[in-house]
Short mmCIF file of C-alpha atoms in Angstrom, two decimals:
data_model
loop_
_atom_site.label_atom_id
_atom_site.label_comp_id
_atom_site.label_asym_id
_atom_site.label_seq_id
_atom_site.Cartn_x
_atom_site.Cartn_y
_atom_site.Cartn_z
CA UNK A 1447 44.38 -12.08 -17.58
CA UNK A 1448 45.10 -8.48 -16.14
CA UNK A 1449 42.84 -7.79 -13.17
CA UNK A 1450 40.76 -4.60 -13.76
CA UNK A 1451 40.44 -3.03 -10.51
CA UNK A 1452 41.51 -4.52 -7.30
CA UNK A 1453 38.62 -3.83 -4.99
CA UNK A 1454 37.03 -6.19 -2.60
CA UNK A 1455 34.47 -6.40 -0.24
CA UNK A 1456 35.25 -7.48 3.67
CA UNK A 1457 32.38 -7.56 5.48
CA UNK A 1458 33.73 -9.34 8.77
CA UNK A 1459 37.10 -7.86 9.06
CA UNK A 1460 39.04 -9.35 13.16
CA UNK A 1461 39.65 -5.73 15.13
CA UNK A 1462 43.40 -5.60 14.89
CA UNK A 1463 44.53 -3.81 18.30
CA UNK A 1464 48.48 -4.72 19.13
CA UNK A 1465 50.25 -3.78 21.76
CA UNK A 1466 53.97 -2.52 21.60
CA UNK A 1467 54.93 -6.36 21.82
CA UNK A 1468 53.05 -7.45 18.97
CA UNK A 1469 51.04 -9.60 20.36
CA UNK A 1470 47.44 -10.67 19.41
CA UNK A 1471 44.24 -8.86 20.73
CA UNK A 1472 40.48 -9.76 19.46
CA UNK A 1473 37.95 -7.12 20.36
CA UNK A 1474 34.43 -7.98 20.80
CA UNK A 1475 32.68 -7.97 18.15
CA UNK A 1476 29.28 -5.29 17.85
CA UNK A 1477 25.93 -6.33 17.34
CA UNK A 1478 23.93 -5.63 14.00
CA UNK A 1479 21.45 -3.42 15.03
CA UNK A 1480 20.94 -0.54 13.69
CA UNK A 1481 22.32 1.27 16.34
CA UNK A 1482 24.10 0.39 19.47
CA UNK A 1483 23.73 1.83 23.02
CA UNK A 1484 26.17 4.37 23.29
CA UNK A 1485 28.82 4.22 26.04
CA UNK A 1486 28.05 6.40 29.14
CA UNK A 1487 31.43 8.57 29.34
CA UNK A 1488 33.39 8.58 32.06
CA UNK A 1489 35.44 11.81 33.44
CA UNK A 1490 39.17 10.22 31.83
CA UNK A 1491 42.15 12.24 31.24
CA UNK A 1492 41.23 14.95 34.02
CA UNK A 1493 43.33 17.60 33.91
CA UNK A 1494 44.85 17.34 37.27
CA UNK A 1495 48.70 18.13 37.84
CA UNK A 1496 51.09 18.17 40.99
CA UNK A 1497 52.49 21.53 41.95
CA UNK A 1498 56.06 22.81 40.99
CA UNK A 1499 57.79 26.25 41.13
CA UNK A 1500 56.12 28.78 39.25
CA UNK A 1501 57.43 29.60 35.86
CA UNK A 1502 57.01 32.73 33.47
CA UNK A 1503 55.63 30.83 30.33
CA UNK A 1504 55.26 31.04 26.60
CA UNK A 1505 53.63 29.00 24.16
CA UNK A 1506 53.50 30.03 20.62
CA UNK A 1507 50.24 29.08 19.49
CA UNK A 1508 48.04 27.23 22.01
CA UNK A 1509 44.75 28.47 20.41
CA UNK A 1510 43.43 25.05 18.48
CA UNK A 1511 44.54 22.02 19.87
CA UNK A 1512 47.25 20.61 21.78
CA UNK A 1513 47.81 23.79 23.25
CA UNK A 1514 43.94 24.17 24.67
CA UNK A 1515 44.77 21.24 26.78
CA UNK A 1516 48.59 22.37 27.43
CA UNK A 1517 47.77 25.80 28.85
CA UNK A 1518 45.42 24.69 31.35
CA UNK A 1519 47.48 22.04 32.62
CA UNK A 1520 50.05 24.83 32.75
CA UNK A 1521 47.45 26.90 34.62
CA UNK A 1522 46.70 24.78 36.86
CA UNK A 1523 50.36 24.24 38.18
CA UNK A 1524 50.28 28.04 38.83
CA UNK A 1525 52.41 29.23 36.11
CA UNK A 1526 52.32 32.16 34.14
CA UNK A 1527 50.83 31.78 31.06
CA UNK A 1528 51.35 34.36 27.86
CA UNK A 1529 49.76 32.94 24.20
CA UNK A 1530 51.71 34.57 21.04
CA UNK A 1531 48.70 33.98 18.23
CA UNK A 1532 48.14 36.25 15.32
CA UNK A 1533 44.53 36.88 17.00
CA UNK A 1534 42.52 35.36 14.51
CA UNK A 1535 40.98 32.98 16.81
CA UNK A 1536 39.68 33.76 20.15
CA UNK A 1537 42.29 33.20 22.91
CA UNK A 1538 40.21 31.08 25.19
CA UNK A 1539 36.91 28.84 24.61
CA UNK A 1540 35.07 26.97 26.96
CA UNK A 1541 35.94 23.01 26.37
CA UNK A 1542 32.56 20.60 26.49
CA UNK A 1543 32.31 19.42 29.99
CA UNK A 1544 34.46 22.21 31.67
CA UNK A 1545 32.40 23.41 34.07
CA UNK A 1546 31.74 27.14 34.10
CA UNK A 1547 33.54 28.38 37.16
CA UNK A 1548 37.03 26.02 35.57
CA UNK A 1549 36.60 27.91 32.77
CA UNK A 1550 36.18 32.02 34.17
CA UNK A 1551 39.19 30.64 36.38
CA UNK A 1552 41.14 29.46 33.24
CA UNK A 1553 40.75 32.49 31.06
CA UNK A 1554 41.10 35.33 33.85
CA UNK A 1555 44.70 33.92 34.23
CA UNK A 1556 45.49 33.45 30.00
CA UNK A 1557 47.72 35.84 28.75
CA UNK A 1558 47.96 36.81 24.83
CA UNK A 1559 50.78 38.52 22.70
CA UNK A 1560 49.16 39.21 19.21
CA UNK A 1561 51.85 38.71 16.67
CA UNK A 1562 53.15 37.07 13.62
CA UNK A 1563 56.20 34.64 14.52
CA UNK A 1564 57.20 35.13 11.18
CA UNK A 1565 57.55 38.91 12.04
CA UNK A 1566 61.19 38.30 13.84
CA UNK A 1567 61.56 41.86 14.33
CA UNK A 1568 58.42 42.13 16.30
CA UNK A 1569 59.39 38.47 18.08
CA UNK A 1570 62.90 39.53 19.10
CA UNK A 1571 61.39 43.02 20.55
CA UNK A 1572 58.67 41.35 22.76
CA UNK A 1573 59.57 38.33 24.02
CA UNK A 1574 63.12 40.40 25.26
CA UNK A 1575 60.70 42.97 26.70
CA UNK A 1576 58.75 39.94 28.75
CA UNK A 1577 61.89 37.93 30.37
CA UNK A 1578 59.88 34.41 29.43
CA UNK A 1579 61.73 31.57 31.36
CA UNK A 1580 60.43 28.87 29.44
CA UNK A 1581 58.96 28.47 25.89
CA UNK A 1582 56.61 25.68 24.21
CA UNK A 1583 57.08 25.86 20.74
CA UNK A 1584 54.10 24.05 19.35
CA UNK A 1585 53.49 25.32 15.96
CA UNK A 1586 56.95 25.80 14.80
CA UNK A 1587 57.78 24.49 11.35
CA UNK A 1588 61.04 26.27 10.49
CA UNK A 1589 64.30 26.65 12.45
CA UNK A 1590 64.22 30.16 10.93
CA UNK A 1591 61.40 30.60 13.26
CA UNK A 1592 62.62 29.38 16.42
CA UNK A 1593 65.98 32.04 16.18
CA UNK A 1594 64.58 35.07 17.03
CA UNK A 1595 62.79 33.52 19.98
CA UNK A 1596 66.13 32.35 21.07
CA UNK A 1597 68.01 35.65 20.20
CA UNK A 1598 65.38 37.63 22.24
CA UNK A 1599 66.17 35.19 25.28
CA UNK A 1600 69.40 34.44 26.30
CA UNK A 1601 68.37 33.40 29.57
CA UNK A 1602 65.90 30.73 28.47
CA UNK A 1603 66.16 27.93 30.65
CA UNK A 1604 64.06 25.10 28.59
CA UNK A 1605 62.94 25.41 25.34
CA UNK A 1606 60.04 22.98 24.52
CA UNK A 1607 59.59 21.50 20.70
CA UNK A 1608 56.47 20.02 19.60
CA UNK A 1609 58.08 18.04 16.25
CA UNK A 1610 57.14 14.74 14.92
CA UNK A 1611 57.33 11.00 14.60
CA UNK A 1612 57.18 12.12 10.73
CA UNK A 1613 61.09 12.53 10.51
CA UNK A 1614 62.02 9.26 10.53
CA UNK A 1615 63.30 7.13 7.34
CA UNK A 1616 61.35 4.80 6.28
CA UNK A 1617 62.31 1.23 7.82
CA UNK A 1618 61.45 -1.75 7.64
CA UNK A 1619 62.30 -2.66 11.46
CA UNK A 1620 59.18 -1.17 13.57
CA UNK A 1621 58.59 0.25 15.81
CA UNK A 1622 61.00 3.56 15.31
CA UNK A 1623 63.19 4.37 18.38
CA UNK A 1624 64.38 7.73 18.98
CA UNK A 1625 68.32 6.92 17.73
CA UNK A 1626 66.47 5.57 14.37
CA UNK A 1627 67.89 7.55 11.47
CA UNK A 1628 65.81 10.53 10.26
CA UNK A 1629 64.66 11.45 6.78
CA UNK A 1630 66.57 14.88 6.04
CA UNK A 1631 63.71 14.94 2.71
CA UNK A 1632 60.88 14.51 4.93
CA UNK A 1633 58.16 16.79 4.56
CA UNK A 1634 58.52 17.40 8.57
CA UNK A 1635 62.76 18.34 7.44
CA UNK A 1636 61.84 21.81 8.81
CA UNK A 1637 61.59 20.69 12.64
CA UNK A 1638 64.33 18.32 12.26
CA UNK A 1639 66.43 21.55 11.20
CA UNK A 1640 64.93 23.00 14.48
CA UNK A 1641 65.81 20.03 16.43
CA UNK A 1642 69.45 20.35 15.39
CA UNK A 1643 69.67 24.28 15.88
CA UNK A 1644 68.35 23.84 19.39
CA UNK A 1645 71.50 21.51 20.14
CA UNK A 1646 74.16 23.43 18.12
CA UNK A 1647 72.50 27.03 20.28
CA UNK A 1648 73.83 25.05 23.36
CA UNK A 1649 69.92 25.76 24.88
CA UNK A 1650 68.11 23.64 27.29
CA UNK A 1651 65.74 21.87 25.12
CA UNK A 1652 63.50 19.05 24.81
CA UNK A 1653 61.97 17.61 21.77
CA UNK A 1654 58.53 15.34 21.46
CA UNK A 1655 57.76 13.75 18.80
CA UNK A 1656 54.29 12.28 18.49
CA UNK A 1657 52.84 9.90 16.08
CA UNK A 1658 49.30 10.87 14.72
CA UNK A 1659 47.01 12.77 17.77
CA UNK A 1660 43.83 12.46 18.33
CA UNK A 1661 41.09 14.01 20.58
CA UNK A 1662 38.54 16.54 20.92
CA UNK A 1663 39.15 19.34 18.86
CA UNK A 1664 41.44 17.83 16.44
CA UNK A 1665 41.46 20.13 13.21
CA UNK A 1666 43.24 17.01 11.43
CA UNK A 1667 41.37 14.99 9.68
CA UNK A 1668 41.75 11.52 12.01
CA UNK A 1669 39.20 10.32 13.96
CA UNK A 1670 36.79 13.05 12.24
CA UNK A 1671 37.21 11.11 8.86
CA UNK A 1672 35.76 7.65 10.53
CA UNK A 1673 32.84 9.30 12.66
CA UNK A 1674 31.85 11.00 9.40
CA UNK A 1675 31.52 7.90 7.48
CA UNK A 1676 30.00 6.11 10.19
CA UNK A 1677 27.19 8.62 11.04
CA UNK A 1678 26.40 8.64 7.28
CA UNK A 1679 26.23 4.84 7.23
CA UNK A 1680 28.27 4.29 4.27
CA UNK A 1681 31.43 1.82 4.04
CA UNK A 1682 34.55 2.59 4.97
CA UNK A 1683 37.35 2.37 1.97
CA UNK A 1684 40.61 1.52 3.31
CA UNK A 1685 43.58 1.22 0.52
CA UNK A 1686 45.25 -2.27 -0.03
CA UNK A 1687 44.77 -5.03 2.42
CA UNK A 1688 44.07 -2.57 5.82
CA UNK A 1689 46.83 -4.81 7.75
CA UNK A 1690 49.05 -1.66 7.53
CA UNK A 1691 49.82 -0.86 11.51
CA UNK A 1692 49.75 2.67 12.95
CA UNK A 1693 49.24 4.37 16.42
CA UNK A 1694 47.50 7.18 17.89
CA UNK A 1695 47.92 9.41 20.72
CA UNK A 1696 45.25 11.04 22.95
CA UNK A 1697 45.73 14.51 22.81
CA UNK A 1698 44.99 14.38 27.09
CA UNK A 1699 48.28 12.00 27.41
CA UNK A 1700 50.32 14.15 24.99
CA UNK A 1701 50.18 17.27 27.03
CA UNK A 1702 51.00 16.01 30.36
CA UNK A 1703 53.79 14.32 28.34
CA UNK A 1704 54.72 18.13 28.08
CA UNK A 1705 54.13 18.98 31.36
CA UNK A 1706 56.40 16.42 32.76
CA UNK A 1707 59.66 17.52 30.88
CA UNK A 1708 59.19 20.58 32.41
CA UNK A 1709 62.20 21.33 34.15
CA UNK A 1710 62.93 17.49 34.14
CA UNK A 1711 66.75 17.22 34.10
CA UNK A 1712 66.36 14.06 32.65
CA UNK A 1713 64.80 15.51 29.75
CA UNK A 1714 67.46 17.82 28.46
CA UNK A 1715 68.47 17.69 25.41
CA UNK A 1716 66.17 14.65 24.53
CA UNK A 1717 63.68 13.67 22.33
CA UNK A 1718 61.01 11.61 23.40
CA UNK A 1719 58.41 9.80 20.94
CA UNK A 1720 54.97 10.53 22.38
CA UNK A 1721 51.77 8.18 21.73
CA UNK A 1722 49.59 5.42 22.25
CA UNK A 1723 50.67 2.46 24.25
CA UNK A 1724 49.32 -0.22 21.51
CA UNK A 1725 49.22 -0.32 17.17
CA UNK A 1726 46.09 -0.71 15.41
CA UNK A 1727 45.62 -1.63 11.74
CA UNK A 1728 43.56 0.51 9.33
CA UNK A 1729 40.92 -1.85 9.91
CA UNK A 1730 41.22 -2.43 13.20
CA UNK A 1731 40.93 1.41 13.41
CA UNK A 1732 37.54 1.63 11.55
CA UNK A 1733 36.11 -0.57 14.12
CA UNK A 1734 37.38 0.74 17.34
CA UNK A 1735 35.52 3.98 16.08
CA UNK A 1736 32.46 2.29 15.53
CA UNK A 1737 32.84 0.86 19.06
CA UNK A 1738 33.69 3.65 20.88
CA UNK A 1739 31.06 6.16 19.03
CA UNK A 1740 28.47 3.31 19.80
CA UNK A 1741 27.65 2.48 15.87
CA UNK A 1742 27.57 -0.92 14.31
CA UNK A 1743 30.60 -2.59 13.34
CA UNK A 1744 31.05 -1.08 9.71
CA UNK A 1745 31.30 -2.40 6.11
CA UNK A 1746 35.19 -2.28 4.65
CA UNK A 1747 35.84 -2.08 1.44
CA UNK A 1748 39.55 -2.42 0.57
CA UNK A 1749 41.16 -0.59 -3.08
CA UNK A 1750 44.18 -0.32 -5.20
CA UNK A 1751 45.18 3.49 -4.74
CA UNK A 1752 46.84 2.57 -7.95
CA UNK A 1753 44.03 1.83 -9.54
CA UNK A 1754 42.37 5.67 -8.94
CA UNK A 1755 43.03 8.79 -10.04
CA UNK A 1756 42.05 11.20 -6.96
CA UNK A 1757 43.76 14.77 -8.19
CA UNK A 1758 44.06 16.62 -4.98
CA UNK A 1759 41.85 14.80 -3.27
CA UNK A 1760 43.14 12.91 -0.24
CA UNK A 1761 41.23 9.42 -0.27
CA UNK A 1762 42.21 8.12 3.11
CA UNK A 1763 43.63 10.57 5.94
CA UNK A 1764 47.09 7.95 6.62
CA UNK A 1765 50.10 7.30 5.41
CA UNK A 1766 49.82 4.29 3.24
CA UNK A 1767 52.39 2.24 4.99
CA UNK A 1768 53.18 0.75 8.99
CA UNK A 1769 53.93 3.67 10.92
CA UNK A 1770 54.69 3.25 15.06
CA UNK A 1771 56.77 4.32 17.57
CA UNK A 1772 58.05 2.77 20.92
CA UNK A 1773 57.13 5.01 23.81
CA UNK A 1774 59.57 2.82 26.16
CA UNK A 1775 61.90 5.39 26.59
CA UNK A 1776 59.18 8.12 27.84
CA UNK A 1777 57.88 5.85 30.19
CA UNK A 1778 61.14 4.67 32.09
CA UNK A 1779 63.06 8.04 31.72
CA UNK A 1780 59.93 10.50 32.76
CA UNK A 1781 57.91 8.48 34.45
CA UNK A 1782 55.17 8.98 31.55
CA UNK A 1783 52.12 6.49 30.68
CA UNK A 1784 49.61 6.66 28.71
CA UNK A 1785 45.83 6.85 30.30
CA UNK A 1786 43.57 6.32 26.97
CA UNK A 1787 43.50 3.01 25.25
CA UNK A 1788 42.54 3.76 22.26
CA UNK A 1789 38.99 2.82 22.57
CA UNK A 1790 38.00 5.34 25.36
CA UNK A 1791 40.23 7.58 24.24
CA UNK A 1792 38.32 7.38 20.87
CA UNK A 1793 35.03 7.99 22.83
CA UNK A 1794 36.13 10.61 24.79
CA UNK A 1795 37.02 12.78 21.11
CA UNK A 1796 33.31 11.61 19.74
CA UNK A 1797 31.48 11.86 23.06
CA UNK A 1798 33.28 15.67 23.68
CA UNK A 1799 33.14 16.85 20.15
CA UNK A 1800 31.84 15.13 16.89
CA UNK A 1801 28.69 13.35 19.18
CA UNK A 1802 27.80 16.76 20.25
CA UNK A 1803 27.78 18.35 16.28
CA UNK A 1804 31.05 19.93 16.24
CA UNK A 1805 33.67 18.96 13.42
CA UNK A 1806 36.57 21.04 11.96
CA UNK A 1807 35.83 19.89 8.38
CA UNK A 1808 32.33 18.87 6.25
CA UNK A 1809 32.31 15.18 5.61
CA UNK A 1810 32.96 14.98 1.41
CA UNK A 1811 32.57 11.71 0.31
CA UNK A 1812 33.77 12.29 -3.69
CA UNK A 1813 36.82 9.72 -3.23
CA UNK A 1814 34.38 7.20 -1.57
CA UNK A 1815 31.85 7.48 -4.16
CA UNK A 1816 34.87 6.82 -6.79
CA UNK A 1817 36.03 3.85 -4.93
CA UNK A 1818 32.75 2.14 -4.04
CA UNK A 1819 31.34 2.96 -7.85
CA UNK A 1820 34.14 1.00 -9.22
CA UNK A 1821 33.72 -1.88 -7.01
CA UNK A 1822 29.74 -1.81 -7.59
CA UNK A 1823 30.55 -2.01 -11.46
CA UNK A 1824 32.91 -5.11 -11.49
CA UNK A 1825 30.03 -6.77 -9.30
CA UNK A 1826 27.03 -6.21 -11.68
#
């Protein structure tokens, strides 16, 4: 007899954390009150740098999220700092816990250069008029975008790529290295075309590729998506059996990632995956949010995406599948680690942004309601 719906109920799922060896890891399991203490945070991920020559620097975008954390690491070293936005945002904003006198210091140094990259006219013009000596490319989708930046400077001496862990074929061998082959049909295709005009232009470049980011601030739907769920004190649907493996990356960790390629010999004309030093589950994930935002250890209830029809909606904010990167060869070629597990680094994003009543997107629980409807109707 056909099954109707496959939807069950698992109440006391084990918090799946794995490191890059695979390797078993139990958390501690929360208490059921109603609500736990929340942790005290702790200054982590302070953005302290050592000194190095000072550069003439551009970063196209900088204005929402990586590059908040980027420039003022940037800052910091004493560079030069220019922003090319389309001024729809403003430039600078004062980040929860920067202290006021961090923050008159940061934004009396910011430059801006309102524009529209996909103006190449307007690109080519300034950017030759300002002599940049290094650029961070952090929105860039199209290699159609990154030419005129390179036409307007020949004398570039390290162009910076922020692509993605997204362009690599599917596999069934985890975790992907940077030689793995790359998916020329991905929907990330456009910075793998960048990626590949950068070497054929003969430029000093460096490519990182991150896995999924996290953080405060973070306009994606990650982390956000959890706290949501967990504030409201509903379950938390997770497709299929929630064993599917991923990794995140602290937001923190991925921009002094980018601040130590800069003018790293050993990172030209490399691409280095950026992320998380261990690999959760989707369950596993659920509950280190609980944990780190201080909430009980949550109800999962596990579906057949098959089994729904969600239109546009996006159910659940991963990809469906195992999906990690090795980070060995950023650690032993730049000297890089990680500083969040993923637990603090989890509080830190809810303790510096969602905790405080700030979110990028209103929680809508329509897919949920479809999902835990279903299940309540095969129970009754």
């Amino acid at each position: 007899m056909a099954r109707l719906v496959a939807v069950q109920q698992q109440t006391q799922p084990s918090f799946s954390l794995l490191p890059s060896s695979l390797s078993d890891f139990n958390g501690t399991r929360l208490h059921s009150q109603v609500q736990c203490k929340r942790r005290v945070w702790q200054t982590k991920g302070a953005l302290q740098v050592s000194a190095s020559s000072s550069k003439n620097i551009l970063i196209m975008g900088g204005t929402r999220f990586i590059g908040v954390f980027l420039s003022r690491l940037l800052v910091k070293e004493g560079h030069q700092v220019t922003l090319f936005t389309r001024g729809k945002a403003p430039i600078t904003q004062q980040l929860p816990g920067e202290s006021d006198q961090d923050y008159a210091d940061f934004s009396s140094k910011i430059l801006h250069l309102k524009g529209d990259r996909k103006d190449f006219e307007f690109v080519k013009t300034s950017l030759a008029a300002k002599g940049f000596d290094v650029v961070y490319d952090i929105n860039g989708r199209e290699a159609v975008e990154v030419e005129p930046i390179l036409d307007a400077l020949p004398k570039l001496e390290q162009f910076i790529y922020c692509s993605s862990a997204g362009v690599y074929l599917k596999s069934d061998l985890l975790p992907h290295s940077e030689k793995d082959a790359v998916d020329p049909k991905s929907r990330h295709k456009g910075k793998l075309e960048t990626e590949s005009l950068l070497e054929s232009r003969g430029v000093n470049w460096t490519s990182i590729r991150p896995v999924y980011i996290y953080g405060p601030l973070n306009y994606n739907p990650v982390e956000e998506w959890f706290f949501h769920r967990l504030k409201a004190g509903r379950p938390i649907p997770i497709p299929n059996s929630g064993i599917q493996m991923t990794q995140l990356g602290h937001v923190k960790d991925l921009a002094k990632a980018f601040i130590q390629v800069l003018g790293n010999e050993k990172a030209s004309q490399q691409v280095f995956n950026i992320s998380g030093e261990k690999y959760v589950t989707f369950d596993g994930l659920a509950k280190a949010c609980a944990k780190a935002a201080g909430f009980p250890e949550p109800e999962i209830v596990h579906y057949n995406p098959k089994d729904f029809d969600f239109g546009k909606k996006k159910a659940f904010p991963f990809r469906d599948q195992h999906f990690f990167a090795s980070i060995d060869k950023a650690k032993h070629v730049l000297g890089w680690e990680p500083e969040f597990d993923l637990v603090e680094g989890l509080a830190d994003s809810y303790n510096l942004d969602f905790g405080r009543g700030t979110y990028r997107k209103e929680a809508d629980f329509f897919t949920d309601d479809l999902i835990l409807g279903k299940s309540l109707v095969l129970q009754a």
